[in-house]
């Protein structure tokens, strides 16, 4: 009798696909991306900074990223020595590539130039300024804060160092599933503004002012 009952149960399960452990399981993954200034809160305009060259060519990179962040899983720092990888939350592309893409878009917007070259570029490409970034931290924490720490260097067209600094930024993670990516985007915007601010200052010193041309930048303040 038990054998017959078991056979009936197995037959019923064979008809109901949900009974099979080999059936495809639902994918609950959710994908996120960083957003550039153009897609989020636009920078507040300030009076144009006069310069004789409104079409700067910027070289972006190399941008160095920690290996533990070079992944699709969203990383949360649970403690100074512990990282949690989300089982469902994913980046739409590897985070280092997303970071580079959005940073380049921000710099293009803040410096009002479409002349952006991403590392590595052809040897004969003319570069006015090169921006190198070494990212130390770029994740959220278990207490609901985003954290960005990045060291950056601005070089001239020959590769000589002009200025070096470090940016630290933190934002309260907002409600909703996209709160973490929005907070990290805000931190990246802070870094972008600080770098753009310094490029403007360097360019002011090198190029005589000309009131007929302008290089527009967003309103920003340095935290360095």
Coordinates of C-alpha atoms in Angstrom, one line a residue:
X1 CA 0.0 0.0 0.0
X2 CA 2.8 2.4 0.8
X3 CA 4.5 1.6 -2.5
X4 CA 1.3 2.3 -4.3
X5 CA 0.8 5.6 -2.5
X6 CA 4.3 6.7 -3.2
X7 CA 3.9 5.9 -6.9
X8 CA 0.8 8.0 -7.1
X9 CA 2.5 10.9 -5.5
X10 CA 5.5 10.7 -7.8
X11 CA 3.2 10.5 -10.8
X12 CA 1.3 13.6 -9.7
X13 CA 4.6 15.5 -9.3
X14 CA 5.7 14.5 -12.7
X15 CA 2.6 16.3 -14.0
X16 CA 3.2 19.4 -12.0
X17 CA 6.5 20.9 -13.1
X18 CA 6.8 22.9 -10.0
X19 CA 7.4 19.6 -8.1
X20 CA 10.7 19.0 -9.9
X21 CA 13.9 20.3 -8.3
X22 CA 15.4 20.5 -11.8
X23 CA 12.9 23.0 -13.0
X24 CA 14.2 26.6 -13.6
X25 CA 14.0 28.7 -10.5
X26 CA 12.7 32.3 -10.7
X27 CA 15.5 34.9 -11.0
X28 CA 15.1 37.6 -8.4
X29 CA 18.2 39.6 -9.5
X30 CA 17.9 43.4 -9.7
X31 CA 20.4 45.5 -11.7
X32 CA 21.6 49.0 -10.9
X33 CA 23.8 51.6 -12.6
X34 CA 25.5 54.8 -11.6
X35 CA 24.0 58.0 -13.0
X36 CA 25.9 61.0 -14.4
X37 CA 25.1 64.6 -13.6
X38 CA 23.2 64.9 -16.9
X39 CA 20.8 62.3 -15.8
X40 CA 20.5 63.4 -12.2
X41 CA 20.7 66.7 -10.4
X42 CA 22.2 69.1 -12.8
X43 CA 25.1 71.3 -11.6
X44 CA 24.2 74.9 -10.7
X45 CA 25.5 77.2 -13.3
X46 CA 28.1 79.9 -12.4
X47 CA 29.5 82.7 -14.5
X48 CA 31.7 81.4 -17.3
X49 CA 35.4 81.2 -16.7
X50 CA 37.1 83.0 -19.5
X51 CA 39.8 81.3 -21.5
X52 CA 41.1 81.3 -25.0
X53 CA 40.5 77.6 -25.5
X54 CA 37.0 76.3 -24.9
X55 CA 37.6 72.9 -26.5
X56 CA 40.0 71.2 -24.1
X57 CA 40.9 67.6 -24.8
X58 CA 40.8 65.5 -21.6
X59 CA 42.4 62.1 -21.2
X60 CA 40.6 60.0 -18.6
X61 CA 42.6 57.2 -17.0
X62 CA 44.0 55.0 -16.1
X63 CA 41.5 54.5 -13.3
X64 CA 42.6 51.9 -10.8
X65 CA 39.9 50.0 -8.9
X66 CA 40.2 47.6 -5.9
X67 CA 39.8 43.9 -7.0
X68 CA 37.1 43.3 -4.5
X69 CA 34.9 45.8 -6.3
X70 CA 35.6 44.5 -9.8
X71 CA 32.5 42.4 -9.8
X72 CA 28.8 42.5 -10.6
X73 CA 27.6 41.8 -7.1
X74 CA 26.8 44.8 -5.0
X75 CA 29.2 45.0 -2.1
X76 CA 28.4 46.3 1.4
X77 CA 31.0 46.8 4.0
X78 CA 29.7 45.2 7.2
X79 CA 32.7 46.0 9.3
X80 CA 36.3 47.3 8.7
X81 CA 37.3 43.7 7.9
X82 CA 34.1 42.2 6.4
X83 CA 32.4 42.5 3.1
X84 CA 28.9 41.3 2.2
X85 CA 28.1 40.4 -1.4
X86 CA 24.4 40.7 -2.3
X87 CA 22.8 37.5 -3.6
X88 CA 20.3 39.4 -5.7
X89 CA 21.5 43.0 -6.3
X90 CA 23.8 43.3 -9.3
X91 CA 25.5 46.1 -11.2
X92 CA 24.4 46.4 -14.8
X93 CA 28.1 46.3 -15.8
X94 CA 31.3 45.7 -13.8
X95 CA 31.5 48.6 -11.4
X96 CA 35.0 49.8 -12.5
X97 CA 33.7 50.3 -16.1
X98 CA 30.5 52.0 -14.8
X99 CA 32.6 54.3 -12.7
X100 CA 34.8 55.2 -15.6
X101 CA 31.9 55.8 -18.0
X102 CA 30.0 58.1 -15.5
X103 CA 33.1 60.0 -14.4
X104 CA 34.0 60.7 -18.1
X105 CA 30.4 62.0 -18.7
X106 CA 30.6 64.2 -15.6
X107 CA 33.9 65.7 -16.6
X108 CA 32.6 66.3 -20.1
X109 CA 29.6 68.2 -18.7
X110 CA 31.5 70.2 -16.1
X111 CA 34.2 71.3 -18.5
X112 CA 31.8 71.8 -21.4
X113 CA 33.9 69.7 -23.8
X114 CA 33.1 66.7 -25.9
X115 CA 36.8 66.0 -26.4
X116 CA 37.2 63.1 -24.0
X117 CA 39.7 60.3 -24.6
X118 CA 39.6 57.2 -22.5
X119 CA 42.9 55.4 -21.5
X120 CA 44.7 54.0 -23.4
X121 CA 44.4 56.4 -26.4
X122 CA 46.6 56.4 -29.6
X123 CA 50.1 57.7 -29.0
X124 CA 49.7 60.7 -31.4
X125 CA 46.4 61.9 -29.8
X126 CA 46.7 65.4 -28.5
X127 CA 45.8 65.6 -24.8
X128 CA 45.6 68.9 -22.9
X129 CA 45.2 67.3 -19.5
X130 CA 45.3 63.7 -18.3
X131 CA 43.3 62.6 -15.2
X132 CA 44.4 59.5 -13.3
X133 CA 42.3 58.1 -10.4
X134 CA 43.2 55.5 -7.8
X135 CA 40.0 54.4 -6.1
X136 CA 40.5 53.2 -2.5
X137 CA 36.9 52.7 -1.5
X138 CA 33.6 52.9 -3.3
X139 CA 30.8 51.0 -1.5
X140 CA 28.0 51.4 1.0
X141 CA 28.2 50.5 4.7
X142 CA 25.8 48.5 6.8
X143 CA 24.8 51.7 8.7
X144 CA 23.4 53.3 5.6
X145 CA 26.2 55.5 4.3
X146 CA 28.1 55.5 1.0
X147 CA 31.8 55.9 1.1
X148 CA 34.2 57.1 -1.7
X149 CA 37.9 57.6 -1.2
X150 CA 40.0 58.3 -4.3
X151 CA 43.4 59.7 -5.0
X152 CA 43.8 61.6 -8.2
X153 CA 46.5 63.2 -10.3
X154 CA 46.2 65.8 -13.1
X155 CA 49.0 65.6 -15.7
X156 CA 49.8 67.8 -18.7
X157 CA 49.9 66.6 -22.3
X158 CA 53.5 65.2 -21.8
X159 CA 52.5 63.2 -18.8
X160 CA 54.2 65.5 -16.2
X161 CA 52.3 65.8 -12.9
X162 CA 50.6 69.1 -12.3
X163 CA 48.5 68.5 -9.3
X164 CA 47.7 65.6 -6.9
X165 CA 45.0 65.3 -4.3
X166 CA 42.6 63.0 -2.5
X167 CA 38.8 63.1 -2.3
X168 CA 36.7 61.6 0.4
X169 CA 32.9 61.8 0.1
X170 CA 30.0 60.2 2.0
X171 CA 26.2 60.4 1.4
X172 CA 23.3 59.1 3.4
X173 CA 21.7 56.2 1.5
X174 CA 18.1 57.1 0.7
X175 CA 15.1 54.8 0.8
X176 CA 14.2 52.4 -1.9
X177 CA 16.3 49.8 -3.7
X178 CA 18.2 52.3 -5.8
X179 CA 19.2 54.3 -2.7
X180 CA 22.7 52.9 -2.7
X181 CA 23.5 53.5 -6.4
X182 CA 22.1 57.1 -6.1
X183 CA 24.3 57.8 -3.1
X184 CA 27.4 56.5 -4.8
X185 CA 26.5 58.5 -7.9
X186 CA 26.4 61.6 -5.6
X187 CA 29.8 60.8 -4.2
X188 CA 31.2 60.3 -7.8
X189 CA 29.7 63.7 -8.7
X190 CA 31.6 65.3 -5.8
X191 CA 34.9 63.8 -7.1
X192 CA 34.1 65.0 -10.6
X193 CA 33.5 68.5 -9.4
X194 CA 36.7 68.7 -7.4
X195 CA 38.8 67.4 -10.4
X196 CA 37.0 69.8 -12.8
X197 CA 37.6 72.7 -10.4
X198 CA 41.3 72.0 -10.4
X199 CA 41.6 71.6 -14.2
X200 CA 40.0 75.1 -14.5
X201 CA 42.5 76.6 -12.0
X202 CA 45.4 75.0 -13.8
X203 CA 44.2 76.1 -17.2
X204 CA 43.7 79.7 -15.9
X205 CA 47.3 79.9 -15.1
X206 CA 48.5 78.6 -18.4
X207 CA 46.2 80.4 -20.9
X208 CA 45.7 84.2 -21.1
X209 CA 42.1 85.3 -20.5
X210 CA 40.0 86.0 -23.6
X211 CA 36.5 87.4 -23.0
X212 CA 35.2 86.1 -26.4
X213 CA 35.5 82.4 -25.4
X214 CA 34.4 80.6 -22.3
X215 CA 34.7 77.3 -20.5
X216 CA 31.6 76.6 -18.4
X217 CA 31.7 74.7 -15.2
X218 CA 29.2 73.7 -12.5
X219 CA 29.0 75.2 -9.1
X220 CA 31.3 73.1 -6.8
X221 CA 33.4 73.3 -3.7
X222 CA 36.6 71.3 -2.9
X223 CA 36.8 69.0 0.1
X224 CA 40.5 68.5 -0.2

